[in-house]
PDB file of C-alpha atoms in Angstrom:
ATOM      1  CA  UNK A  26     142.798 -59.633 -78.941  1.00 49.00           C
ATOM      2  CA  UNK A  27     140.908 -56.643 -78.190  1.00 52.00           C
ATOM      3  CA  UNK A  28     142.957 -54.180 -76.183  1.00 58.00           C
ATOM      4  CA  UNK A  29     140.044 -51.912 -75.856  1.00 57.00           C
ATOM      5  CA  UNK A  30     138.076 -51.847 -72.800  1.00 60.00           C
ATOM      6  CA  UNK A  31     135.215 -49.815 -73.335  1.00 58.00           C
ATOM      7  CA  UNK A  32     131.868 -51.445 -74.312  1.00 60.00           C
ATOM      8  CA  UNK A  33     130.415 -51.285 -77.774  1.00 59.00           C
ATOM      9  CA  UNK A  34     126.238 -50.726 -78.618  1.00 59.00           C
ATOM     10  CA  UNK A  35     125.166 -51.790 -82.026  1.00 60.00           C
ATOM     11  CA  UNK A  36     121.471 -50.818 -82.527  1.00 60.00           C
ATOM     12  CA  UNK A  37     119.226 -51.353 -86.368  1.00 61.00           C
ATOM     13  CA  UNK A  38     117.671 -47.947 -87.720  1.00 64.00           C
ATOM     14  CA  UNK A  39     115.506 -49.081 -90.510  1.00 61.00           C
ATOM     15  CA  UNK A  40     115.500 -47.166 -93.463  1.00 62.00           C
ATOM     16  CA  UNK A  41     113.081 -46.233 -96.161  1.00 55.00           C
ATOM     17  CA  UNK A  42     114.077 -49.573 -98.496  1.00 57.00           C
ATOM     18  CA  UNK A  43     113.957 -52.350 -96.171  1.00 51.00           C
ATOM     19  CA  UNK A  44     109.984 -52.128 -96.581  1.00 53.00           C
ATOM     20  CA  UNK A  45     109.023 -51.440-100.656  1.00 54.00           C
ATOM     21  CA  UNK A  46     105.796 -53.047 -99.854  1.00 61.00           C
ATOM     22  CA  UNK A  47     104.745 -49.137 -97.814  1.00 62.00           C
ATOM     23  CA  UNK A  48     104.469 -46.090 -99.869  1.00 63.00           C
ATOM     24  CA  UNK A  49     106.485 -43.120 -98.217  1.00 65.00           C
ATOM     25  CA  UNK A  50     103.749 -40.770 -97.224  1.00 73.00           C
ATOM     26  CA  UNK A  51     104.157 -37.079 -98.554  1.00 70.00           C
ATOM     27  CA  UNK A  52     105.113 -34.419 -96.073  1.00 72.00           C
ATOM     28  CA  UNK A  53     101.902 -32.031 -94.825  1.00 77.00           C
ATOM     29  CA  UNK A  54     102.527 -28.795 -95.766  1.00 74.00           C
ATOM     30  CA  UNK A  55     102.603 -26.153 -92.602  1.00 77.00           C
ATOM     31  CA  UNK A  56      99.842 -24.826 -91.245  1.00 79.00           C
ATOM     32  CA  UNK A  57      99.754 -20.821 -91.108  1.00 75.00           C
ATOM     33  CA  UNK A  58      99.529 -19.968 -87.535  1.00 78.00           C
ATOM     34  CA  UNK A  59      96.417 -18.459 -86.008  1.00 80.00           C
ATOM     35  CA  UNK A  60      96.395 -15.059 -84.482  1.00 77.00           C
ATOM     36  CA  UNK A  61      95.710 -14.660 -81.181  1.00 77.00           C
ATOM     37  CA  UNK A  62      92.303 -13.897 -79.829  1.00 80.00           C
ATOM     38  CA  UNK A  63      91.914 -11.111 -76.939  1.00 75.00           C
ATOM     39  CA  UNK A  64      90.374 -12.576 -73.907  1.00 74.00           C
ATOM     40  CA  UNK A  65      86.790 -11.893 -73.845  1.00 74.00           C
ATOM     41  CA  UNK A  66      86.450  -8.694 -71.217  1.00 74.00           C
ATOM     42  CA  UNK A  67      83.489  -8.461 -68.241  1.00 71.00           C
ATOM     43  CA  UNK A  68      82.109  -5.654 -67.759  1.00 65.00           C
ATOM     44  CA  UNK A  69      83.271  -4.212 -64.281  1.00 70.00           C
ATOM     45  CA  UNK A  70      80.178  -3.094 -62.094  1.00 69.00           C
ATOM     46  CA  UNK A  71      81.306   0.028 -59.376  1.00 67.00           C
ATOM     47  CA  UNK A  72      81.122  -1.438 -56.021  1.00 72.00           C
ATOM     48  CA  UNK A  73      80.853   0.966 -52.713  1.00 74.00           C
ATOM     49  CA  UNK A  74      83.477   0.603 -50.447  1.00 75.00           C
ATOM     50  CA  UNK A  75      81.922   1.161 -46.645  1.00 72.00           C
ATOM     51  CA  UNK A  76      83.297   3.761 -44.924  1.00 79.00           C
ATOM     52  CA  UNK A  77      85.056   2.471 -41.939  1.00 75.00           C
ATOM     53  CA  UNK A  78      83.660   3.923 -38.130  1.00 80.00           C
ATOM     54  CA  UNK A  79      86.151   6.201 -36.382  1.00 77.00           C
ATOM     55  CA  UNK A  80      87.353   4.261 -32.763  1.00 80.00           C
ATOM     56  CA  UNK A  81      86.821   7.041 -30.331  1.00 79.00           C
ATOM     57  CA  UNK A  82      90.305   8.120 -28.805  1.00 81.00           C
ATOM     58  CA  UNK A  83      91.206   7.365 -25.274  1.00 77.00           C
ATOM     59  CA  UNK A  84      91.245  10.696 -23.002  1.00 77.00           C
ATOM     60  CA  UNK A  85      94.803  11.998 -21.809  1.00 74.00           C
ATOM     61  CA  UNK A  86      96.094  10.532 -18.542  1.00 70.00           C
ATOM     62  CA  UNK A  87      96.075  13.545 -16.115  1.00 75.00           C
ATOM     63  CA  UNK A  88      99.467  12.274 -14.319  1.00 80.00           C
ATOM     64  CA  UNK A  89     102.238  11.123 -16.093  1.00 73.00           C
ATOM     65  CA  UNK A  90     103.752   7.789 -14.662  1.00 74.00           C
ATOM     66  CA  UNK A  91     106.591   7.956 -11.672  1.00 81.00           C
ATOM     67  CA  UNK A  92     109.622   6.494 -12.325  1.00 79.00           C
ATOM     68  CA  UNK A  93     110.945   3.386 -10.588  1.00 80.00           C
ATOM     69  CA  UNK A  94     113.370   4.105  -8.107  1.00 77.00           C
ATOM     70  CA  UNK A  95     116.817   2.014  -8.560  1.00 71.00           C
ATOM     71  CA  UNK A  96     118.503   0.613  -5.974  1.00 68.00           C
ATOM     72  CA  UNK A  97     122.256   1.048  -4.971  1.00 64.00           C
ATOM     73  CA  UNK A  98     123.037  -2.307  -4.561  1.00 61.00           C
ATOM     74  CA  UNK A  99     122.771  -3.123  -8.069  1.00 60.00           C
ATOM     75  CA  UNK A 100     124.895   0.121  -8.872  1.00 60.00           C
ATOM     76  CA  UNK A 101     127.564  -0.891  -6.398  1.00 58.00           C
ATOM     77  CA  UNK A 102     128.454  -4.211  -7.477  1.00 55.00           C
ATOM     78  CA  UNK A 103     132.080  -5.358  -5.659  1.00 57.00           C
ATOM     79  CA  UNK A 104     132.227  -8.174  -8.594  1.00 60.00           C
ATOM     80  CA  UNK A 105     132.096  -5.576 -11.366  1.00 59.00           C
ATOM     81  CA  UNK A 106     134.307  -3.048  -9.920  1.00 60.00           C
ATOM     82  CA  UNK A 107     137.790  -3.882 -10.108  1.00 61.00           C
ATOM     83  CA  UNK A 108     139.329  -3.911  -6.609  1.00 65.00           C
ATOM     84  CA  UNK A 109     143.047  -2.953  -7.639  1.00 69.00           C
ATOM     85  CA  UNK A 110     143.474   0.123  -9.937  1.00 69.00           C
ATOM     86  CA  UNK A 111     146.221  -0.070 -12.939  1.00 70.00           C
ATOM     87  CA  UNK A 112     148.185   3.547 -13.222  1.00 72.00           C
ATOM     88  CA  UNK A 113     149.757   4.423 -16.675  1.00 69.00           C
ATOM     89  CA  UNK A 114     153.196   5.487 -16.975  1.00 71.00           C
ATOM     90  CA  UNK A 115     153.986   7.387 -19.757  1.00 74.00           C
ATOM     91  CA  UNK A 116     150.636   7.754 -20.315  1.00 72.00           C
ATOM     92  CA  UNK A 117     151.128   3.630 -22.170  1.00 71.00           C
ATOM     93  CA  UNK A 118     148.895   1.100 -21.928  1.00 67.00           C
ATOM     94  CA  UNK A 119     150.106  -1.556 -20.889  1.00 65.00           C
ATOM     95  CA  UNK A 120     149.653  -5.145 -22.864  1.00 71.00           C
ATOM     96  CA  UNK A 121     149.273  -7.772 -20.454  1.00 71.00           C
ATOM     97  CA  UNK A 122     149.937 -11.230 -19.575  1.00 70.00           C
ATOM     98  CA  UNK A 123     150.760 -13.592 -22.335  1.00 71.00           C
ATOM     99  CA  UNK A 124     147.688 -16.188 -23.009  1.00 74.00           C
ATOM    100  CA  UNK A 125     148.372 -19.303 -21.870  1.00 77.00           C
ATOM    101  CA  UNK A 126     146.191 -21.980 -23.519  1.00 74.00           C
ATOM    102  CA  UNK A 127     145.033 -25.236 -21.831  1.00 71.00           C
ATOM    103  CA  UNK A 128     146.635 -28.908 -22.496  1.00 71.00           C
ATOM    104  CA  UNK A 129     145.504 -31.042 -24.851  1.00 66.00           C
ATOM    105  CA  UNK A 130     146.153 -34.169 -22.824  1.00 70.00           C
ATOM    106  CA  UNK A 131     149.763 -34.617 -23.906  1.00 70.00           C
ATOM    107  CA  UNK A 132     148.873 -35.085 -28.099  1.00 72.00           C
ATOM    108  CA  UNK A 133     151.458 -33.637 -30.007  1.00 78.00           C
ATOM    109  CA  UNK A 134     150.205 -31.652 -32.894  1.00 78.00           C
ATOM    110  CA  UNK A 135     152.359 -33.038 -35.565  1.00 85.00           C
ATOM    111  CA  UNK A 136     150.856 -36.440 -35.199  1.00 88.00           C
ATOM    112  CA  UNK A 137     147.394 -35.110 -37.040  1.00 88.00           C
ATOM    113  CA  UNK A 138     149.754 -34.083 -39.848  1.00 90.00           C
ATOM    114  CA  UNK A 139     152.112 -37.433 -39.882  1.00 93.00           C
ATOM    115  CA  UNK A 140     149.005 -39.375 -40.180  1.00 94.00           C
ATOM    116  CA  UNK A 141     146.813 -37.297 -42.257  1.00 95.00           C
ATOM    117  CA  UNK A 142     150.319 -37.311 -44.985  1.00 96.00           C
ATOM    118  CA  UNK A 143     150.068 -40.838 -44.426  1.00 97.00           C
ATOM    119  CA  UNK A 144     146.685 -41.813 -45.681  1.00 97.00           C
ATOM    120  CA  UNK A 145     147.238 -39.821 -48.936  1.00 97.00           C
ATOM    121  CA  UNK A 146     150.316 -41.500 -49.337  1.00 97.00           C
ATOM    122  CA  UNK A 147     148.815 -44.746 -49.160  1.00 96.00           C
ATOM    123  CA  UNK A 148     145.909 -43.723 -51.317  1.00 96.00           C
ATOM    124  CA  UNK A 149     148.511 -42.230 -54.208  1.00 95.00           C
ATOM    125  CA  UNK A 150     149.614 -45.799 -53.879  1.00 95.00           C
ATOM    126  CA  UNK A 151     146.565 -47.684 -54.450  1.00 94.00           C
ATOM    127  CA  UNK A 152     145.252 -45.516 -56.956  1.00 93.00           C
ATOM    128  CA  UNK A 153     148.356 -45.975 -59.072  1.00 93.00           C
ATOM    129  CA  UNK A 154     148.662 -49.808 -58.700  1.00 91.00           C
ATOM    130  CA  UNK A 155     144.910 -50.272 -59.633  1.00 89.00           C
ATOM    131  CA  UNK A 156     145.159 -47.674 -62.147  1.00 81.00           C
ATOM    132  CA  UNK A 157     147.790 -49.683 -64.732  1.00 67.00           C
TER     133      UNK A 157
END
C-alpha cells in the first residue's frame, strides 16, 4: 500500500528517435546584431514668444483700515475663568485627584482573557487531532 499521500504527474516528452521518418533540422547560425540608427532630427524653426502687457497697478489707499473694536464680554468669560484660585505651598504643584474611570457594566476583565485562552486551546486541539 502506498503510504504516500501526495499526488504523482506523469507527462510524455518526445524525443528526437520516436520519429526517424523527420530529419532534425540544422541550427541557424546567429544573426550579428544591427547598430542602432539615430532618430532622424527636425529642424527647429525660432518661434517669438509675445511679450506679455503690464496690468496697471492699483493706486495706494489714502487711509489705512480701522481696527475692529472687541468687546469685553468675550474677554470676561465667567466659564473660562476659574472661580476658586489654587495657592502653592512650597512653591509645589500640586498633582491632583486620582482619575477615576467609568464602569464597564459589571464585565470583569479577565473574562476576555479566559475566553480568548480558550479558543486557542481548543484550536491546538483540533489542529493536532486532524493533523495525525
Amino acid at each position: 500500500m502506498n503510504q504516500n499521500k501526495s499526488i504523482q504527474f506523469s507527462y510524455y516528452i518526445p524525443t528526437s528517435t520516436d520519429s526517424p521518418s523527420t530529419p532534425p533540422t540544422p541550427p541557424t547560425p546567429p544573426t550579428p546584431p544591427t547598430p542602432p540608427t539615430p532618430p532622424p532630427t527636425t529642424p527647429t524653426t525660432p518661434t517669438t514668444t509675445p511679450t506679455p502687457t503690464p496690468t496697471p497697478t492699483p493706486p495706494p489707499t489714502p487711509t489705512p483700515p480701522t481696527p475692529t473694536p472687541v468687546l469685553e464680554e468675550i474677554i470676561m468669560d465667567d466659564e473660562v475663568i476659574p472661580e476658586d484660585v489654587i495657592e502653592l505651598k512650597d512653591e509645589i504643584v500640586p498633582i491632583g485627584e486620582p482619575i477615576v474611570l467609568p464602569n464597564t457594566g459589571g464585565i470583569n476583565s479577565n473574562i476576555f482573557f479566559v475566553f480568548g485562552s480558550g479558543m486557542m486551546g481548543i484550536g491546538i486541539i483540533i489542529k493536532n487531532k486532524y493533523k495525525k
